[in-house]
Coordinates of C-alpha atoms in Angstrom, one line a residue:
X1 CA -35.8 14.6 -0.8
X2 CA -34.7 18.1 -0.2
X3 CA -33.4 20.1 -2.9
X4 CA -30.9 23.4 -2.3
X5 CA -30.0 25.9 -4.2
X6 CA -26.2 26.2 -5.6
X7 CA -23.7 27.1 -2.8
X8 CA -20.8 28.6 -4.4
X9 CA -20.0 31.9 -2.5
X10 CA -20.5 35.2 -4.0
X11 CA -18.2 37.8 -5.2
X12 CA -15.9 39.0 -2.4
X13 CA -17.3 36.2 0.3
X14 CA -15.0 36.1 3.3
X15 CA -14.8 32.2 4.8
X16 CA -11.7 32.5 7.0
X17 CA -12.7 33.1 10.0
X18 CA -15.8 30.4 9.4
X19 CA -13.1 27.8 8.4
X20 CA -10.5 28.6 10.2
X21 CA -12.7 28.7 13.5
X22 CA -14.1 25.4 12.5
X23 CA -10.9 23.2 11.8
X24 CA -9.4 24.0 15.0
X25 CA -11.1 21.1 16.6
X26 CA -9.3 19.3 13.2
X27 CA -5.6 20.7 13.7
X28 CA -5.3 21.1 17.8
X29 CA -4.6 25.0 17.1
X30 CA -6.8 28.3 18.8
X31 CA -9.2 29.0 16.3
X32 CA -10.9 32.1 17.8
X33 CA -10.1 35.6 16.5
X34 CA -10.9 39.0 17.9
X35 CA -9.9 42.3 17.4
X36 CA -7.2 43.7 20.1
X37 CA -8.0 47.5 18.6
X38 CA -11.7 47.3 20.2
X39 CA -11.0 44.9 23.4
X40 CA -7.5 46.4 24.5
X41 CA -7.8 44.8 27.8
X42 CA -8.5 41.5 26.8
X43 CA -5.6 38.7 26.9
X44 CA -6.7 36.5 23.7
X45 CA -7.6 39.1 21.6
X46 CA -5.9 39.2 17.9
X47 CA -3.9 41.7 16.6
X48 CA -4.4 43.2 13.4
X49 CA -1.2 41.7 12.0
X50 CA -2.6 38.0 13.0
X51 CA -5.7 38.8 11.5
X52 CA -4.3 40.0 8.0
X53 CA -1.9 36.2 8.8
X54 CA -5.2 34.3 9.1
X55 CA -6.5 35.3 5.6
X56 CA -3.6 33.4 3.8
X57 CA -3.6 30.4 6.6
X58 CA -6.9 28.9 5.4
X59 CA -6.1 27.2 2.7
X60 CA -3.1 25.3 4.6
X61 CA -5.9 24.7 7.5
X62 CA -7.5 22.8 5.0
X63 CA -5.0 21.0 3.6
X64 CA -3.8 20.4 6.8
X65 CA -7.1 18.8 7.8
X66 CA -6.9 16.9 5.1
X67 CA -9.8 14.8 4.1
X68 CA -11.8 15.5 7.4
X69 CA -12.0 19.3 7.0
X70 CA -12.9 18.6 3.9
X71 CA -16.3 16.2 4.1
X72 CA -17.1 18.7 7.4
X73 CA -16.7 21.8 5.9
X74 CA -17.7 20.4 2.1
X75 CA -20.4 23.1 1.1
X76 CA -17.7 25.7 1.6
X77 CA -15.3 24.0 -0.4
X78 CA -16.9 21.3 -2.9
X79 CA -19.9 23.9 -3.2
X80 CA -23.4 21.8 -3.9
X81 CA -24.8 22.3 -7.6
X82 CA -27.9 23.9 -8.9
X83 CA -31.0 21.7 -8.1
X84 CA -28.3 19.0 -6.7
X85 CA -30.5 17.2 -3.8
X86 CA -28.9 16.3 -0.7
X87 CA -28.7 12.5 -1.4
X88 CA -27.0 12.9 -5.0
X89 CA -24.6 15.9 -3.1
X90 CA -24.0 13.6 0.1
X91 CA -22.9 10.7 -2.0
X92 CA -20.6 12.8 -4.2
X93 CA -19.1 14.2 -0.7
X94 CA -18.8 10.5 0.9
X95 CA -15.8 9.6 -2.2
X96 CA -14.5 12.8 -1.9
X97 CA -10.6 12.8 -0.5
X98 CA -8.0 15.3 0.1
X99 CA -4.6 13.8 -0.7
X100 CA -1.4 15.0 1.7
X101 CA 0.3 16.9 -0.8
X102 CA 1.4 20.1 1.4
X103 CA 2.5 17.4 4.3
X104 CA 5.0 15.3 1.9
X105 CA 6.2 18.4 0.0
X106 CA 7.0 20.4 3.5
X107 CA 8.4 16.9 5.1
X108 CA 10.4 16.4 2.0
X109 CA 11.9 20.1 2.2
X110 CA 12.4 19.7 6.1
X111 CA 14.7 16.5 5.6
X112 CA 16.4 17.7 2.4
X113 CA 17.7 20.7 4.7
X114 CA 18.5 18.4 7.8
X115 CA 19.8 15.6 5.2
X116 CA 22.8 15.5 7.6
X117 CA 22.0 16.8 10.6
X118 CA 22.6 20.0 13.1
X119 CA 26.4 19.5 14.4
X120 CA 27.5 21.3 17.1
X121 CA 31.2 22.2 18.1
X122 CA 32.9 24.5 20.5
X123 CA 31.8 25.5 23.8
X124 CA 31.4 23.2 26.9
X125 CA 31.2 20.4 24.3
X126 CA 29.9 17.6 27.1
X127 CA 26.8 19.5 28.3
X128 CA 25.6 20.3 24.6
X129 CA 26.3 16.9 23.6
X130 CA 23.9 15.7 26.6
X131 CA 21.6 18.6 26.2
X132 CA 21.2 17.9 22.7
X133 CA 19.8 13.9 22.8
X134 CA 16.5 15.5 24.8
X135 CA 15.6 19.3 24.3
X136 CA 12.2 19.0 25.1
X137 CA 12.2 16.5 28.9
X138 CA 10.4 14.3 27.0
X139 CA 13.4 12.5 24.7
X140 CA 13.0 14.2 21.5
X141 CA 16.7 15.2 20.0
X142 CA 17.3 18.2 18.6
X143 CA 17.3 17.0 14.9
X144 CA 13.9 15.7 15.5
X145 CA 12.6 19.3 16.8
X146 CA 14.1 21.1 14.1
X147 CA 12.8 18.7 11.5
X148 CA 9.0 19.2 13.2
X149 CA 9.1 23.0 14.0
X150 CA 10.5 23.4 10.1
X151 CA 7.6 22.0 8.7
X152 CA 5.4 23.9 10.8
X153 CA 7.6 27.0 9.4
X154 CA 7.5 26.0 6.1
X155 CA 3.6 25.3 6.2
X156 CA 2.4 28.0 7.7
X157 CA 5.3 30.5 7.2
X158 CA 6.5 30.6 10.4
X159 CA 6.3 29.3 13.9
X160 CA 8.2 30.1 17.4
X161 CA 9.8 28.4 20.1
X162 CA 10.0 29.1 23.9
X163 CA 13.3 28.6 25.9
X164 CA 12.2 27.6 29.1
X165 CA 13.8 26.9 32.5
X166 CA 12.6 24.4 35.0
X167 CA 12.1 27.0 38.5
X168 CA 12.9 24.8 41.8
X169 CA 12.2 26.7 44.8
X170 CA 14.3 24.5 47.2
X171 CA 17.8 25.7 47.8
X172 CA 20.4 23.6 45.7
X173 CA 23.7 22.6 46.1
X174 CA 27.0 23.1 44.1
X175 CA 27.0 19.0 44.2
X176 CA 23.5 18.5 44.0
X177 CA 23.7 20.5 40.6
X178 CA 26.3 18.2 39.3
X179 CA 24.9 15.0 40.5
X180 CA 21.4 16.4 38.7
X181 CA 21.9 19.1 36.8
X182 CA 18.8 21.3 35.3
X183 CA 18.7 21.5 32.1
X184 CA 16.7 24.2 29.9
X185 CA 13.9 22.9 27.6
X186 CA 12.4 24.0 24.5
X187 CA 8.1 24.5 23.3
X188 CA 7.0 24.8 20.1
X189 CA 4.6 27.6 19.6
X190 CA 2.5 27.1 16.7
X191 CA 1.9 30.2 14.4
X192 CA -1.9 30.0 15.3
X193 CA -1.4 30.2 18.8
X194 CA -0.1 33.6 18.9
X195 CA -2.2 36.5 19.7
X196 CA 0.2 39.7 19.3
X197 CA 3.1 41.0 20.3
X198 CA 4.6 44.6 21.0
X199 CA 8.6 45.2 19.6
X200 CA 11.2 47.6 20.0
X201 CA 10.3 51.2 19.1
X202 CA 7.1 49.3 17.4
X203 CA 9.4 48.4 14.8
X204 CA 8.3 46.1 11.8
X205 CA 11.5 44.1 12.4
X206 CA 13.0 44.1 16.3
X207 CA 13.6 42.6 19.5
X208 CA 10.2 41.5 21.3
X209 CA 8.9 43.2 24.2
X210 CA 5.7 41.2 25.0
X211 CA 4.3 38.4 23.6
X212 CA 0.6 36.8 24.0
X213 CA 0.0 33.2 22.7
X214 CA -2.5 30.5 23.7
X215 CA -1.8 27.1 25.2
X216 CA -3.7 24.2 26.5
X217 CA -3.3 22.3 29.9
X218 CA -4.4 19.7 31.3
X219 CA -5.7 19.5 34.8
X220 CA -6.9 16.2 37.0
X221 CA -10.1 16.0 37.4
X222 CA -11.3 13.6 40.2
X223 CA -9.9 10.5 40.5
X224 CA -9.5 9.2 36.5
X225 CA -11.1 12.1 34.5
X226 CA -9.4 15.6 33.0
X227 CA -10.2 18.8 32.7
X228 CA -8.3 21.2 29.7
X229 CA -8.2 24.6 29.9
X230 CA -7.2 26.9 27.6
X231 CA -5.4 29.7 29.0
X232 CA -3.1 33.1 27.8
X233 CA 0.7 33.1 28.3
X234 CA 2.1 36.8 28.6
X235 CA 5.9 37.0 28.3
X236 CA 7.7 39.8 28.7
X237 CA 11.7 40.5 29.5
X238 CA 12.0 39.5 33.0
X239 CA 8.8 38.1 34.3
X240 CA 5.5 36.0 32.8
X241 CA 2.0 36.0 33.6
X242 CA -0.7 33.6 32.6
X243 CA -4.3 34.3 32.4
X244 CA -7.6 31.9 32.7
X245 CA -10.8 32.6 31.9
X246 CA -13.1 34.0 34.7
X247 CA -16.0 32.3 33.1
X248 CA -15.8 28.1 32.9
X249 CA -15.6 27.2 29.6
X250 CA -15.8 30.5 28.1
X251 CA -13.0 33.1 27.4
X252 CA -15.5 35.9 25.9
X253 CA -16.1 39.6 26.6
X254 CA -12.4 39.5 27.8
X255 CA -13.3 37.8 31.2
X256 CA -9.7 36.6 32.2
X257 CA -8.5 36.4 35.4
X258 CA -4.3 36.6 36.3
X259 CA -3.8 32.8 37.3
X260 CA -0.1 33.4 37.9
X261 CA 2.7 35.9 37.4
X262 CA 6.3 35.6 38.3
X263 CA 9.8 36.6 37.5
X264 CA 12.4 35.6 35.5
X265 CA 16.5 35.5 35.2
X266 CA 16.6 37.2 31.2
X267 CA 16.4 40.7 30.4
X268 CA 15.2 39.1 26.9
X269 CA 11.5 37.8 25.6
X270 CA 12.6 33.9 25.8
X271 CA 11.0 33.2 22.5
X272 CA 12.5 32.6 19.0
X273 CA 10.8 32.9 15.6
X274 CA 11.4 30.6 12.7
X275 CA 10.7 31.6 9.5
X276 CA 10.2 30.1 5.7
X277 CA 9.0 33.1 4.1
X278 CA 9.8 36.3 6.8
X279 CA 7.6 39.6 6.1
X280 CA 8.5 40.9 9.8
X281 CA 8.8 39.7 13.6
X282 CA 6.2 36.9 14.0
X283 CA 4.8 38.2 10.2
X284 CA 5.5 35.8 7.4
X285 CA 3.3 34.6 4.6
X286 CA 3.3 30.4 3.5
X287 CA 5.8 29.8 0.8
X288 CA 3.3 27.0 -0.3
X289 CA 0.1 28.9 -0.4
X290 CA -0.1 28.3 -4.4
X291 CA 0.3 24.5 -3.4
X292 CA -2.7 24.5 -1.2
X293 CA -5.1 26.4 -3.7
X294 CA -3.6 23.5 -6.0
X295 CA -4.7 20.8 -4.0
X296 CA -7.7 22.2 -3.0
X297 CA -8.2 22.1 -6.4
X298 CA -7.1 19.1 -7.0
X299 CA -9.3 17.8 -4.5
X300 CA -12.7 19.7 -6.4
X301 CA -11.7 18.0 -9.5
X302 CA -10.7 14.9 -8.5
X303 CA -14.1 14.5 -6.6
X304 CA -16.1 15.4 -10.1
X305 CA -13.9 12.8 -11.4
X306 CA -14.6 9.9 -9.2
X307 CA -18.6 10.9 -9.2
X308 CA -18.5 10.4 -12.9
X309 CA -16.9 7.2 -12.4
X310 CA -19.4 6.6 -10.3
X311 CA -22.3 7.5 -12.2
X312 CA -21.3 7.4 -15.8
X313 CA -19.4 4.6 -16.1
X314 CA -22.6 2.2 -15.5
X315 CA -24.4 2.2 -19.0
X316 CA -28.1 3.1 -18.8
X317 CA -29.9 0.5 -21.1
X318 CA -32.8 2.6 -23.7
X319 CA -35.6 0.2 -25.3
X320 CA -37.3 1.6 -28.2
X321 CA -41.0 0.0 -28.8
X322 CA -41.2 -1.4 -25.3
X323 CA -44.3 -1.5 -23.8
X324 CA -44.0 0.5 -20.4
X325 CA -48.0 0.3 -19.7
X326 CA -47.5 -3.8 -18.7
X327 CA -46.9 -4.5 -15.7
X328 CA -44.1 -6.7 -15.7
X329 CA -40.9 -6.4 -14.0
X330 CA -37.5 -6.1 -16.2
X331 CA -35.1 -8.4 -14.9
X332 CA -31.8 -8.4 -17.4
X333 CA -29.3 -11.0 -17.1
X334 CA -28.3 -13.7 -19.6
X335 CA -30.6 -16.1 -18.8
X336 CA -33.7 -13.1 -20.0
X337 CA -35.0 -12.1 -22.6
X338 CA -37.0 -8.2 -23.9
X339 CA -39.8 -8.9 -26.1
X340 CA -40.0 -5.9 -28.6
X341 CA -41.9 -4.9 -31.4
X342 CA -40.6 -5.5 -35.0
X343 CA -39.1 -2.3 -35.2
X344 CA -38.1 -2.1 -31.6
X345 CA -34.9 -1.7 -30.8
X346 CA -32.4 -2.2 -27.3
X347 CA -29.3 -0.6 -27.2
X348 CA -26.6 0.9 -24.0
X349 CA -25.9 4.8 -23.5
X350 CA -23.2 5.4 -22.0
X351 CA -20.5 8.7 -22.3
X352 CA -17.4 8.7 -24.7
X353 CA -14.2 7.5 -23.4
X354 CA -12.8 11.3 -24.1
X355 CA -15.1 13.1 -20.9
X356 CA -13.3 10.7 -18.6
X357 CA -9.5 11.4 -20.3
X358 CA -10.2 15.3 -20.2
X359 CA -10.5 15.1 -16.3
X360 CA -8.0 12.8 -15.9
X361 CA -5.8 14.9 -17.8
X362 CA -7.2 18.0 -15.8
X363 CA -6.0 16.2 -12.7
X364 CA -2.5 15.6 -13.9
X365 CA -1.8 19.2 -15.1
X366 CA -2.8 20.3 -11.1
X367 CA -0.7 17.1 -10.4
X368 CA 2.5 18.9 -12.2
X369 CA 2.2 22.0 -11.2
X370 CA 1.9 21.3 -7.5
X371 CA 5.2 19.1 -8.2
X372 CA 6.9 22.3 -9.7
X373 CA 5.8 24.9 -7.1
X374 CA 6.8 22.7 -4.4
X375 CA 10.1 23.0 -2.3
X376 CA 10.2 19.1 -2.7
X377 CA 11.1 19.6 -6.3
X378 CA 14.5 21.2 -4.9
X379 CA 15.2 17.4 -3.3
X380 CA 15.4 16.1 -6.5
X381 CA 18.3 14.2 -7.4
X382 CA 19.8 14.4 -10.7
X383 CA 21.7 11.0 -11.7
X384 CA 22.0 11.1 -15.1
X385 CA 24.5 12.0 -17.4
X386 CA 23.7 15.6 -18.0
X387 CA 26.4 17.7 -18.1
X388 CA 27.9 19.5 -15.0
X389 CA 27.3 23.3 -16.1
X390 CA 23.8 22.5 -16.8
X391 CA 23.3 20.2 -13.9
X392 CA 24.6 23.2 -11.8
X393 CA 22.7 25.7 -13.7
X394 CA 19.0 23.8 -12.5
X395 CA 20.8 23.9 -8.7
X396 CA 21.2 27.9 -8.7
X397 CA 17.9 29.1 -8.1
X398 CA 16.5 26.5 -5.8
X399 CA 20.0 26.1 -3.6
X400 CA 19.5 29.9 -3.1
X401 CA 16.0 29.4 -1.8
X402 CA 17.4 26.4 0.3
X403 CA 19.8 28.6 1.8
X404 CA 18.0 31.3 3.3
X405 CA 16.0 28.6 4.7
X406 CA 18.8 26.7 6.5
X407 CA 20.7 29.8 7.1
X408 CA 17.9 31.7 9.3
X409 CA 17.0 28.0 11.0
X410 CA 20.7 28.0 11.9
X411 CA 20.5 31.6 13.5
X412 CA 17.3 30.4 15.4
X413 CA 19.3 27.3 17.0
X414 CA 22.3 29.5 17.6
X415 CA 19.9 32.1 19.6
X416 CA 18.1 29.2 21.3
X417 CA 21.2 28.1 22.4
X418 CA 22.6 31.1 23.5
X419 CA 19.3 31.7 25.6
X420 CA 19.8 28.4 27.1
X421 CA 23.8 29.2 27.5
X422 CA 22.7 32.1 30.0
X423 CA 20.2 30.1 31.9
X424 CA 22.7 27.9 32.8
X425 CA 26.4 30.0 32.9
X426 CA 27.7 27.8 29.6
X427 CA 30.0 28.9 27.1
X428 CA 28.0 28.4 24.1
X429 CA 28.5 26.0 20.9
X430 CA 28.3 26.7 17.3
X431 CA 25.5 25.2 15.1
X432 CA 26.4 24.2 11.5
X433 CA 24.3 23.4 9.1
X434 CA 25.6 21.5 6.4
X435 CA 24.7 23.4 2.9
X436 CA 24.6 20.8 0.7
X437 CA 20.8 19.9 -0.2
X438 CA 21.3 17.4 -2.8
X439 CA 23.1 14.3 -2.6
X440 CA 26.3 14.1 -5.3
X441 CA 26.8 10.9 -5.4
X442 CA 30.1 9.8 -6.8
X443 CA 30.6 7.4 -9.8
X444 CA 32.7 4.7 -10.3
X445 CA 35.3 7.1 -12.5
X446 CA 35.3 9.9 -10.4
X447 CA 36.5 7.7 -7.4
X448 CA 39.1 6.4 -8.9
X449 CA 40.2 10.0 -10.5
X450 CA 40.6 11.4 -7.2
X451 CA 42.6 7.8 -6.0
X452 CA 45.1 8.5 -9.1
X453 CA 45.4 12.4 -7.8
X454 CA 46.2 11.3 -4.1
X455 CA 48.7 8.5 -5.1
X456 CA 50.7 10.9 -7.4
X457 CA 50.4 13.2 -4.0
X458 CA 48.5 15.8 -6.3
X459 CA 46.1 15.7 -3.0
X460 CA 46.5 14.3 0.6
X461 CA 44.6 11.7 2.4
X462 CA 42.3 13.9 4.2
X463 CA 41.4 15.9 1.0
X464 CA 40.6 12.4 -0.5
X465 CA 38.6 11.2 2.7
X466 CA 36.9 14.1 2.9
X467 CA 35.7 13.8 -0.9
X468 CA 34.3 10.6 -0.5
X469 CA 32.6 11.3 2.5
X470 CA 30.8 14.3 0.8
X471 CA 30.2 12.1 -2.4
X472 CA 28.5 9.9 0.2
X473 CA 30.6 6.2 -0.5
X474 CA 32.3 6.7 3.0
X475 CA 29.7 6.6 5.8
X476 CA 28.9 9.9 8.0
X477 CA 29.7 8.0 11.0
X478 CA 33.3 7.5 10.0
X479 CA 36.1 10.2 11.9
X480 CA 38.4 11.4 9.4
X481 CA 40.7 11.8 11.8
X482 CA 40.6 8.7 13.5
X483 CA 41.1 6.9 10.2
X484 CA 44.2 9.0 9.6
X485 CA 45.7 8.1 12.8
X486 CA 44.8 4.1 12.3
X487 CA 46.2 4.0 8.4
X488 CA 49.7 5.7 10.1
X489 CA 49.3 2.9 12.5
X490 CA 49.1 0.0 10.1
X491 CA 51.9 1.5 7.9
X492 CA 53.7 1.9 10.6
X493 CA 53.8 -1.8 11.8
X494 CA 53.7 -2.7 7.9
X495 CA 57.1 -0.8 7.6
X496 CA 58.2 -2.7 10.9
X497 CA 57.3 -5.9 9.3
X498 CA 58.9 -5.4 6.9
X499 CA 62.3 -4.4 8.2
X500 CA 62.2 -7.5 9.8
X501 CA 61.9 -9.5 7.3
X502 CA 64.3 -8.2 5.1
X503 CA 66.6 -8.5 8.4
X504 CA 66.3 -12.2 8.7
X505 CA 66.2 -12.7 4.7
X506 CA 69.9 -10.8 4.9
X507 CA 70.8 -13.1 8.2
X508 CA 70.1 -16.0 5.4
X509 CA 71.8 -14.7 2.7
X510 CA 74.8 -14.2 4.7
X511 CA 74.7 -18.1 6.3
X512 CA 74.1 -19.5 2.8
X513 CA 77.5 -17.3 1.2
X514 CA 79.5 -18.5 4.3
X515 CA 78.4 -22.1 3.4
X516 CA 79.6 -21.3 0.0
X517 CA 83.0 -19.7 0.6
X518 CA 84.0 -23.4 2.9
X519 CA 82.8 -25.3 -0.2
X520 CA 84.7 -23.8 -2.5
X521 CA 88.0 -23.9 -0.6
X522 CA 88.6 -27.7 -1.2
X523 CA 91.4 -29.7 -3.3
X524 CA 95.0 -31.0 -2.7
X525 CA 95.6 -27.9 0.0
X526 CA 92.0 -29.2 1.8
X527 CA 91.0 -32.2 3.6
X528 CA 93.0 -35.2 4.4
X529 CA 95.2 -34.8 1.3
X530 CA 96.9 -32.0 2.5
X531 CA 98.0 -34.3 5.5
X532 CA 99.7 -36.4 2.8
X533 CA 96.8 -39.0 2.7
X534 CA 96.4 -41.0 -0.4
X535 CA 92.6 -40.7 -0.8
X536 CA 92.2 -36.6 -0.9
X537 CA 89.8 -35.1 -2.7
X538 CA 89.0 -36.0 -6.5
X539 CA 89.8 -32.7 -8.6
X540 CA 89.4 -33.2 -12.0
X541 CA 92.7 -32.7 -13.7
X542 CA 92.6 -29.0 -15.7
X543 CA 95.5 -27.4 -17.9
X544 CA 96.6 -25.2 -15.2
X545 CA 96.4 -28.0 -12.3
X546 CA 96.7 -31.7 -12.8
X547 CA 95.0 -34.0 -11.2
X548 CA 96.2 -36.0 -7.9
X549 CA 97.1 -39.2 -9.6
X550 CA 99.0 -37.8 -12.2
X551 CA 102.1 -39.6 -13.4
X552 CA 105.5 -38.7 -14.0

């Protein structure tokens, strides 16, 4: 049984580019830095701002990783103990986990941003409709790419995106572009793939001259197999090249070889940076890096936790007076017996209930405290019946952060869509992004407070629509407008109804009073009697008018 020393790293040990490098197999990204300052005609090399990037995006490779990066690369993070021999170290390793924290909190803060989605409005309205149900060729809508490169942003601080443009050598047609129109497309560039990249006047914060970033490609390879290769895409206003490696699976010593080149119809780099926490162009530092040292942490503890589960919570039976010289085995179970001395004695050890709550508490401190640091604490809804000042109070700091975040996502779409605009000779559209990250749902009194204000016409109908479609009890799919329009309808024809039927109620009033009027016109002037019959009508004699019979 082999038996190591400790392996926690020393003072002022470096792991990044030993874990970084290693959990690109884990995360699909380049993992392979070099320094552009001492191979300056090499491709792939790093610059020294991606270099200074990759120190802070090792812990989110990690947790990224998640529980695979961390059994593979355990000595570096779960260090191994003094004395601690591979089996006891292996078996501590084999429970250990890493739980998706970063993931859920970066999701979480994605969606509470695109809550209710990226509207577009002006412009040729029909094409950025179509355009935007599939920005990628492949079906994804454009909510669904923001939501995914925002993560990415939010993870790793920033990420980029390429507007591309499908190139057709054969001569088109005025119809033929109708019939099947092109359409530009959008790649994600992940912050890892990107290599370096020149600005204007080598400005901290400008327009992009050049930009280098690594991509894989897939190639057939005889008749069912594949071949990837890994090659460099240079952009730069106007043209591209793209570079392979001169040596078969090996990109070292700088031996690349131009693959392609070619031109292009912008005087602009085609490539637009999103950012969560901006330091520069393409420079940015993860607004959850405390979240990942927390649940790396979290991780370390929690796998002490479960290994004293594991090993202290079976009692360890002690014998005093046992004879350990005879050679008979000790079998305990119920049905056995332990002969011992007179003053012998058989008794369990086992560890104190309060080890096992001081880790457990230990784990839900680094539980809180990832909660609290994380932009997912921003989603948090607030349904109780706290006031409104301080309810809005706990809103100002986090919809502040929130904001910057949507507002320089929405500048990113606008540019991407302005890129794509001169591609294809559209008038561009205008993104909104709606600013409200938490969902105010209305209560029972507050709907019917603002039904009282728009029946005493203190507010109209649109105001009041509008309210309850913010306060989320009118569906998003609903078109104010449209409902306007069909509620003047139906009081319209409500109206008409009812003119009519007060119409025909009058047409019956008036044949019921005529009815009346030749009722009431009877007597000794009415009927027979006034032709001098004797059997007229029987009037009831009065003092002003005696009756037909009366005598003389």
């Amino acid at each position: 049984m082999a038996i190591g020393g400790s392996t926690y790293p020393g003072r002022g040990a470096d792991l990044t580019q030993r874990l970084v490098n290693g959990l690109g197999d884990l995360t699909g990204k380049p993992d392979t830095y070099s320094n552009a300052e001492v191979a300056p005609e090499d491709p792939s090399a790093s610059s020294r701002a991606v270099l200074n990037m990759a120190r802070y995006w090792q812990p989110i490779s990690i947790c990224e990783g998640g529980t695979a990066a961390l059994r593979q690369f355990s000595e570096q993070i779960i260090p191994r103990e003094d004395r601690e021999d591979d089996d006891a170290y292996n078996r501590r390793i084999f429970h250990a986990v890493l739980p998706p924290f970063m993931q859920r909190l970066a999701a979480q803060a994605a969606g509470t941003i695109l809550r209710k989605g990226i509207h577009l409005s002006g412009g040729d309205e029909e094409f950025w409709d179509e355009w935007s149900g599939d920005v990628t060729g492949d079906g994804t809508p454009l909510n669904e790419f923001a939501r995914k490169t925002l993560v990415d942003a939010l993870l790793w601080g920033h990420t980029a995106v390429l507007v591309d443009y499908s190139a057709d050598g054969v001569p088109r047609t005025l119809r033929d572009e109708r019939q099947n129109p092109r359409k530009p497309y959008l790649v994600p560039i992940h912050a890892q793939q990107i290599r370096g990249w020149r600005t204007e006047g080598n400005r901290r914060q400008s327009d992009l001259t050049q930009i280098r970033y690594v991509e894989m490609v897939s190639e057939p390879n005889g008749r069912f197999g594949e071949k990837i290769i890994e090659q460099v895409r240079v952009l730069e206003p106007g043209r591209y090249e793209v570079w392979r490696s001169a040596i078969d699976e090996s990109y070292v010593n700088g031996q690349w070889l131009l693959s392609d080149e070619g031109n292009t119809s912008l005087n602009r780099v085609p490539v637009v940076g999103i950012y969560s926490n901006r330091l520069g162009t393409l420079m940015s530092k993860p607004p959850l890096l405390e979240c990942a040292n927390l649940t790396i942490a979290y991780a370390q503890r929690f796998t002490d936790y479960h290994n004293c589960i594991h090993v202290g919570s079976q009692p360890i039976l002690t014998l005093k007076g046992f004879d350990n010289d005879s050679n008979n085995e000790l079998g305990l179970s119920v049905n056995t017996a332990i002969l011992l001395p007179p003053d012998g004695d058989a008794k369990y050890v086992e560890p104190t209930a309060a080890a096992y709550e001081s880790q457990l508490k230990c784990l839900q401190t680094l539980e809180d405290q990832i909660s609290s640091l994380g932009i997912s604490t921003l989603a948090r809804q607030n349904l109780t019946n706290a006031a409104a000042d301080a309810r809005r109070l706990d809103r100002i700091d986090s919809d502040s952060i929130m904001a910057i975040i949507s507002q320089d996502l929405t500048r990113a779409i606008e540019e991407i869509i302005d890129i794509a605009a001169t591609y294809t000779g559209r008038e561009p559209c205008k993104v909104t992004l709606n600013a409200d990250y938490e969902a105010k749902l209305l209560d029972g009194n507050q709907i019917t407070a603002m039904l009282q204000l728009q029946m005493q016409n203190q507010i109209s109908q649109r105001t009041l629509l509008e309210i309850l479609k913010a306060g989320e009890v009118v569906p998003n799919w609903i078109d104010i407008d449209q409902e306007i329009l069909r509620t003047q309808d139906e009081i319209e024809q409500q109206f008409d109804l009812e003119l009519e039927h007060q119409a025909e109620q009058l047409e019956l009033e008036n044949k019921e009073a005529s009815s009346d009027i030749d009722s009431a016109a009877g007597g000794v002037a009415s009927g027979e009697a006034a032709n001098g019959s004797s059997s007229g009508s029987m009037t009831i004699p009065t003092p002003l008018r005696p009756g037909k019979h009366k005598s003389d």
